[in-house]
Amino acid sequence: MRLLSFNKMGKHAIGILKQNTNTIVDLSLADPSLPTDMNNFIDLGSEAIELVERIVKNSNENIEKKLSEIQLLSPIPVPRRNIFCVGRNYYEHAKEFHNSGFDATAGKSAVPDDPIIFTKATTSMSGPFDPIPSYYDTSNSTDYEGELAVIIGTDGRDIKKNDAFDFVYGYSVSNDVTARNMQHKHKQWFLGKSLDGYYPMGPVIVTSDEAGHPDNFHLKTLVNGEERQNSSVADLIFDIPTLIECISSCITLKKGDIIATGTPVGVGIGYEPPIFLNKGDVVEVEIDPIGSIRNTVE
Ligand code: MG
């Protein structure tokens, strides 16, 4: 199932994108007793997914809307907690970042021995087609990082790798937008990665039953139509079960948590000299089979 959030007269609403169409089912019209906030919907677990599958099967035009008629929000417009993120998690990107001089935490080796976990503030979240507000970046060094986002569906602590996929609710597309000079200057990456609006996500959450194994996902990032990143998600250094085991060994993972799994080679600081984003640039991140987000730099 493909879940999305949209703006309904200033409030959040949940829609289901119908398979191979540009039509959504507006859940608030189909069953007003269902939550309108995605966190509350995820709380209801697989029962709600099964209920909604029945609604979609029997839907009619009275509860449907054209995708072109709604304003999409991030599928989780207001995360309950910071977004968990992973640094240097694709081999070739680890090398390009290591060699760029922008990694103030760099050790001797480009490839980390253990996952590098940091977070982005909840207020960095933005919609799949929202502008990137680079005017907040006084260091003029805004860069893109196309990333697969994993959404947690079950609370868990000390989750073992073998069980990890049982805790995954679904997947989305995201861009871990980063102000590079701030990332470097403040040593910890939090500030440079947490500017307001620096985490566009969407357009949908594909639930794990429909998405299949993420090793089969493929990520591409384009800037003004030019391909910059092109990688299989199978090339992650620390795969999704390893990340879930690692994080949950320290912190209880909660329903609705988001893990941005890291970015492949091809970011702006990988170029010599670095190519940062400029006002008017259009950044698209596409993950097959989820969809794509497109954000214009303002
Ligand atoms: Mg990143």
Tab-separated table of C-alpha atoms and ligand atoms in Angstrom:
chain	number	residue	atom	x	y	z
A	1	MET	CA	0.000	0.000	0.000
A	2	ARG	CA	1.120	3.542	-0.783
A	3	LEU	CA	0.293	5.951	2.025
A	4	LEU	CA	0.542	9.723	1.733
A	5	SER	CA	-0.330	12.824	3.705
A	6	PHE	CA	-1.900	15.902	2.176
A	7	ASN	CA	-3.097	19.343	3.152
A	8	LYS	CA	-6.860	19.451	3.578
A	9	MET	CA	-7.929	23.014	4.311
A	10	GLY	CA	-4.955	23.607	6.586
A	11	LYS	CA	-5.150	20.247	8.349
A	12	HIS	CA	-3.357	16.955	7.764
A	13	ALA	CA	-5.204	14.189	5.959
A	14	ILE	CA	-4.173	10.704	4.866
A	15	GLY	CA	-4.629	9.327	1.378
A	16	ILE	CA	-3.918	6.024	-0.309
A	17	LEU	CA	-2.436	6.189	-3.801
A	18	LYS	CA	-4.307	3.701	-5.976
A	19	GLN	CA	-2.096	1.243	-7.850
A	20	ASN	CA	-0.931	2.557	-11.230
A	21	THR	CA	-3.219	5.580	-11.179
A	22	ASN	CA	-2.989	9.248	-10.297
A	23	THR	CA	-5.941	8.901	-7.960
A	24	ILE	CA	-5.998	8.813	-4.184
A	25	VAL	CA	-8.577	7.579	-1.725
A	26	ASP	CA	-9.205	10.223	0.975
A	27	LEU	CA	-9.372	8.193	4.189
A	28	SER	CA	-11.168	10.948	6.085
A	29	LEU	CA	-14.066	10.645	3.617
A	30	ALA	CA	-13.966	6.830	3.542
A	31	ASP	CA	-14.040	6.426	7.327
A	32	PRO	CA	-14.039	9.557	9.501
A	33	SER	CA	-13.134	7.446	12.547
A	34	LEU	CA	-9.659	6.761	11.128
A	35	PRO	CA	-6.717	8.976	12.192
A	36	THR	CA	-5.754	11.928	10.016
A	37	ASP	CA	-2.181	12.033	11.312
A	38	MET	CA	0.215	9.415	9.941
A	39	ASN	CA	1.870	8.747	13.322
A	40	ASN	CA	-1.507	7.763	14.771
A	41	PHE	CA	-2.251	5.649	11.708
A	42	ILE	CA	1.074	3.782	11.997
A	43	ASP	CA	0.234	3.158	15.684
A	44	LEU	CA	-2.732	1.059	14.530
A	45	GLY	CA	-0.398	-1.405	12.784
A	46	SER	CA	-1.321	-4.084	10.267
A	47	GLU	CA	-5.018	-4.126	11.234
A	48	ALA	CA	-5.409	-0.607	9.890
A	49	ILE	CA	-3.552	-1.552	6.700
A	50	GLU	CA	-5.924	-4.485	6.140
A	51	LEU	CA	-8.961	-2.302	6.826
A	52	VAL	CA	-7.743	0.320	4.379
A	53	GLU	CA	-7.000	-2.289	1.725
A	54	ARG	CA	-10.684	-3.233	1.879
A	55	ILE	CA	-11.685	0.436	1.629
A	56	VAL	CA	-9.508	0.936	-1.458
A	57	LYS	CA	-10.905	-2.206	-3.102
A	58	ASN	CA	-14.463	-0.912	-2.725
A	59	SER	CA	-13.762	2.776	-3.255
A	60	ASN	CA	-15.786	5.048	-5.522
A	61	GLU	CA	-15.364	8.543	-6.912
A	62	ASN	CA	-17.096	10.105	-3.882
A	63	ILE	CA	-14.074	9.336	-1.712
A	64	GLU	CA	-11.386	9.785	-4.368
A	65	LYS	CA	-9.349	12.768	-5.482
A	66	LYS	CA	-6.961	13.404	-8.330
A	67	LEU	CA	-3.328	13.530	-7.216
A	68	SER	CA	-2.978	16.791	-9.159
A	69	GLU	CA	-5.693	18.410	-7.024
A	70	ILE	CA	-4.035	17.928	-3.639
A	71	GLN	CA	-0.980	19.445	-1.968
A	72	LEU	CA	1.224	16.587	-0.796
A	73	LEU	CA	2.953	16.875	2.562
A	74	SER	CA	5.709	14.683	3.894
A	75	PRO	CA	4.020	11.333	4.603
A	76	ILE	CA	4.958	11.984	8.260
A	77	PRO	CA	4.574	15.776	8.357
A	78	VAL	CA	5.542	16.128	12.034
A	79	PRO	CA	7.809	13.307	13.242
A	80	ARG	CA	7.525	12.558	16.953
A	81	ARG	CA	11.288	12.293	17.311
A	82	ASN	CA	14.386	13.399	15.482
A	83	ILE	CA	15.174	11.579	12.267
A	84	PHE	CA	17.898	8.963	12.794
A	85	CYS	CA	20.593	9.274	10.123
A	86	VAL	CA	23.630	7.278	9.077
A	87	GLY	CA	26.892	8.869	7.942
A	88	ARG	CA	29.291	7.392	5.364
A	89	ASN	CA	27.254	4.296	4.622
A	90	TYR	CA	28.132	3.599	0.963
A	91	TYR	CA	31.757	2.676	0.146
A	92	GLU	CA	32.386	5.138	-2.681
A	93	HIS	CA	30.657	7.988	-0.824
A	94	ALA	CA	32.695	7.253	2.318
A	95	LYS	CA	35.825	7.772	0.203
A	96	GLU	CA	34.604	10.974	-1.481
A	97	PHE	CA	33.590	12.513	1.871
A	98	HIS	CA	36.852	11.434	3.492
A	99	ASN	CA	38.845	13.066	0.688
A	100	SER	CA	36.744	16.244	0.542
A	101	GLY	CA	38.134	17.867	3.692
A	102	PHE	CA	34.595	18.575	4.953
A	103	ASP	CA	34.541	15.738	7.511
A	104	ALA	CA	35.764	17.238	10.780
A	105	THR	CA	35.342	13.842	12.470
A	106	ALA	CA	37.420	11.913	9.929
A	107	GLY	CA	39.691	9.228	11.265
A	108	LYS	CA	42.385	7.408	9.314
A	109	SER	CA	40.010	5.189	7.418
A	110	ALA	CA	37.281	6.397	5.049
A	111	VAL	CA	35.081	3.381	5.781
A	112	PRO	CA	33.836	3.355	9.387
A	113	ASP	CA	34.191	0.274	11.618
A	114	ASP	CA	30.725	0.834	13.081
A	115	PRO	CA	27.667	2.786	11.927
A	116	ILE	CA	27.911	6.564	12.403
A	117	ILE	CA	24.538	7.595	13.820
A	118	PHE	CA	23.356	11.181	14.163
A	119	THR	CA	19.972	12.877	13.949
A	120	LYS	CA	18.190	15.693	12.186
A	121	ALA	CA	15.708	17.916	14.044
A	122	THR	CA	12.007	17.217	13.456
A	123	THR	CA	11.670	20.752	12.062
A	124	SER	CA	13.927	19.829	9.137
A	125	MET	CA	11.054	17.724	7.736
A	126	SER	CA	9.401	19.039	4.588
A	127	GLY	CA	7.195	17.834	1.765
A	128	PRO	CA	8.194	15.932	-1.388
A	129	PHE	CA	7.782	18.988	-3.636
A	130	ASP	CA	8.510	21.798	-1.157
A	131	PRO	CA	11.302	24.287	-1.821
A	132	ILE	CA	14.676	23.870	-0.081
A	133	PRO	CA	15.105	27.102	1.942
A	134	SER	CA	18.846	27.582	1.313
A	135	TYR	CA	18.523	31.222	2.483
A	136	TYR	CA	18.872	29.749	6.001
A	137	ASP	CA	22.374	28.562	5.089
A	138	THR	CA	24.552	31.594	5.749
A	139	SER	CA	27.603	29.506	4.780
A	140	ASN	CA	26.384	29.119	1.161
A	141	SER	CA	27.353	25.465	0.973
A	142	THR	CA	24.079	23.567	0.648
A	143	ASP	CA	24.440	20.049	-0.768
A	144	TYR	CA	22.083	17.133	-1.492
A	145	GLU	CA	22.137	13.542	-0.245
A	146	GLY	CA	19.545	11.240	-1.816
A	147	GLU	CA	18.615	8.558	0.735
A	148	LEU	CA	16.271	5.675	1.379
A	149	ALA	CA	14.171	6.319	4.509
A	150	VAL	CA	13.039	3.363	6.617
A	151	ILE	CA	9.891	3.807	8.718
A	152	ILE	CA	9.616	1.774	11.931
A	153	GLY	CA	6.239	0.124	12.621
A	154	THR	CA	6.758	-1.667	15.953
A	155	ASP	CA	8.430	-0.517	19.161
A	156	GLY	CA	11.552	-2.502	19.964
A	157	ARG	CA	14.733	-2.696	21.974
A	158	ASP	CA	17.707	-5.021	21.407
A	159	ILE	CA	16.283	-6.067	18.046
A	160	LYS	CA	18.375	-8.778	16.410
A	161	LYS	CA	19.362	-8.538	12.741
A	162	ASN	CA	17.342	-11.633	11.851
A	163	ASP	CA	14.164	-10.081	13.247
A	164	ALA	CA	14.791	-6.525	12.050
A	165	PHE	CA	12.505	-6.515	9.009
A	166	ASP	CA	9.567	-7.444	11.291
A	167	PHE	CA	9.951	-3.951	12.769
A	168	VAL	CA	9.900	-2.120	9.420
A	169	TYR	CA	6.601	-0.492	8.492
A	170	GLY	CA	7.669	0.781	5.102
A	171	TYR	CA	9.979	2.905	3.004
A	172	SER	CA	10.124	6.410	1.581
A	173	VAL	CA	12.413	8.648	-0.495
A	174	SER	CA	14.319	11.479	1.163
A	175	ASN	CA	17.045	14.073	0.745
A	176	ASP	CA	19.411	14.634	3.696
A	177	VAL	CA	20.103	18.234	2.644
A	178	THR	CA	23.260	19.534	4.323
A	179	ALA	CA	24.972	22.889	4.854
A	180	ARG	CA	28.544	21.580	4.429
A	181	ASN	CA	30.459	24.455	6.005
A	182	MET	CA	28.216	24.272	9.093
A	183	GLN	CA	28.640	20.505	9.230
A	184	HIS	CA	32.402	21.034	9.275
A	185	LYS	CA	32.540	24.124	11.497
A	186	HIS	CA	30.436	22.730	14.356
A	187	LYS	CA	32.148	19.302	14.294
A	188	GLN	CA	28.961	17.496	15.257
A	189	TRP	CA	26.779	17.228	12.155
A	190	PHE	CA	23.481	18.097	13.845
A	191	LEU	CA	23.291	21.825	13.071
A	192	GLY	CA	24.464	21.649	9.458
A	193	LYS	CA	21.923	18.925	8.733
A	194	SER	CA	18.988	20.260	10.738
A	195	LEU	CA	18.189	23.563	9.066
A	196	ASP	CA	14.446	24.103	8.748
A	197	GLY	CA	13.141	22.368	5.638
A	198	TYR	CA	16.380	20.421	5.034
A	199	TYR	CA	14.730	16.990	4.996
A	200	PRO	CA	12.216	16.628	2.160
A	201	MET	CA	10.559	13.192	2.230
A	202	GLY	CA	7.876	11.400	0.238
A	203	PRO	CA	5.928	11.232	-1.937
A	204	VAL	CA	4.556	8.094	-0.238
A	205	ILE	CA	5.371	5.439	2.307
A	206	VAL	CA	5.318	2.080	0.536
A	207	THR	CA	4.458	-0.506	3.174
A	208	SER	CA	6.976	-3.315	3.525
A	209	ASP	CA	4.525	-6.005	2.348
A	210	GLU	CA	4.308	-4.249	-1.028
A	211	ALA	CA	7.841	-2.886	-1.309
A	212	GLY	CA	9.752	-6.178	-1.294
A	213	HIS	CA	13.396	-6.453	-0.195
A	214	PRO	CA	15.281	-3.118	-0.190
A	215	ASP	CA	18.324	-4.764	-1.801
A	216	ASN	CA	16.251	-4.550	-4.981
A	217	PHE	CA	15.703	-0.781	-4.655
A	218	HIS	CA	17.632	1.594	-6.891
A	219	LEU	CA	18.385	5.235	-6.078
A	220	LYS	CA	19.110	8.101	-8.463
A	221	THR	CA	19.619	11.798	-7.803
A	222	LEU	CA	19.428	14.415	-10.535
A	223	VAL	CA	20.262	18.106	-10.328
A	224	ASN	CA	18.638	20.159	-13.099
A	225	GLY	CA	18.114	16.878	-14.949
A	226	GLU	CA	21.792	15.832	-14.745
A	227	GLU	CA	22.425	12.501	-13.047
A	228	ARG	CA	24.614	12.853	-9.934
A	229	GLN	CA	23.892	9.690	-7.901
A	230	ASN	CA	23.013	6.239	-9.238
A	231	SER	CA	23.273	3.280	-6.886
A	232	SER	CA	21.643	0.098	-5.754
A	233	VAL	CA	20.547	0.182	-2.120
A	234	ALA	CA	22.230	-3.235	-1.857
A	235	ASP	CA	25.549	-1.320	-1.800
A	236	LEU	CA	25.018	-0.049	1.768
A	237	ILE	CA	28.029	-0.720	4.025
A	238	PHE	CA	25.750	-1.333	7.036
A	239	ASP	CA	22.486	-2.828	5.812
A	240	ILE	CA	19.075	-2.081	7.302
A	241	PRO	CA	19.040	-5.009	9.778
A	242	THR	CA	22.494	-3.955	11.032
A	243	LEU	CA	21.328	-0.349	11.503
A	244	ILE	CA	18.202	-1.443	13.393
A	245	GLU	CA	20.235	-3.781	15.606
A	246	CYS	CA	22.793	-1.053	16.285
A	247	ILE	CA	20.353	1.763	17.121
A	248	SER	CA	18.001	-0.419	19.181
A	249	SER	CA	20.903	-1.734	21.260
A	250	CYS	CA	21.075	1.781	22.740
A	251	ILE	CA	17.727	3.462	22.117
A	252	THR	CA	14.243	1.943	22.072
A	253	LEU	CA	12.948	2.328	18.534
A	254	LYS	CA	9.378	3.607	18.406
A	255	LYS	CA	6.546	3.370	15.907
A	256	GLY	CA	6.892	6.136	13.352
A	257	ASP	CA	10.650	6.534	13.787
A	258	ILE	CA	12.489	7.345	10.569
A	259	ILE	CA	15.970	6.110	9.677
A	260	ALA	CA	17.712	7.844	6.763
A	261	THR	CA	20.091	5.105	5.665
A	262	GLY	CA	22.910	7.135	4.097
A	263	THR	CA	23.792	8.472	0.672
A	264	PRO	CA	25.758	6.991	-2.252
A	265	VAL	CA	28.665	8.564	-4.113
A	266	GLY	CA	28.025	11.691	-6.189
A	267	VAL	CA	27.265	14.497	-3.721
A	268	GLY	CA	28.416	18.041	-4.475
A	269	ILE	CA	31.489	17.931	-2.217
A	270	GLY	CA	32.737	14.894	-4.110
A	271	TYR	CA	33.613	17.207	-7.013
A	272	GLU	CA	36.870	19.133	-7.257
A	273	PRO	CA	36.127	21.945	-6.582
A	274	PRO	CA	32.839	21.220	-4.750
A	275	ILE	CA	29.601	22.031	-6.560
A	276	PHE	CA	27.056	23.434	-4.127
A	277	LEU	CA	23.404	24.010	-4.857
A	278	ASN	CA	22.344	27.413	-6.170
A	279	LYS	CA	19.021	29.188	-6.003
A	280	GLY	CA	16.758	27.858	-8.739
A	281	ASP	CA	18.407	24.427	-8.926
A	282	VAL	CA	15.975	21.518	-9.014
A	283	VAL	CA	16.985	18.376	-7.111
A	284	GLU	CA	15.178	15.116	-7.787
A	285	VAL	CA	15.683	11.927	-5.799
A	286	GLU	CA	14.098	8.825	-7.243
A	287	ILE	CA	13.974	5.384	-5.682
A	288	ASP	CA	12.540	2.591	-7.746
A	289	PRO	CA	9.968	1.210	-6.728
A	290	ILE	CA	8.850	3.986	-4.337
A	291	GLY	CA	8.700	7.139	-6.467
A	292	SER	CA	10.469	10.482	-6.589
A	293	ILE	CA	10.673	13.781	-4.757
A	294	ARG	CA	11.555	17.063	-6.492
A	295	ASN	CA	12.626	20.171	-4.641
A	296	THR	CA	13.641	23.583	-5.943
A	297	VAL	CA	16.347	25.495	-4.107
A	298	GLU	CA	15.169	28.886	-2.878
B	1	MG	MG	23.136	11.646	4.844
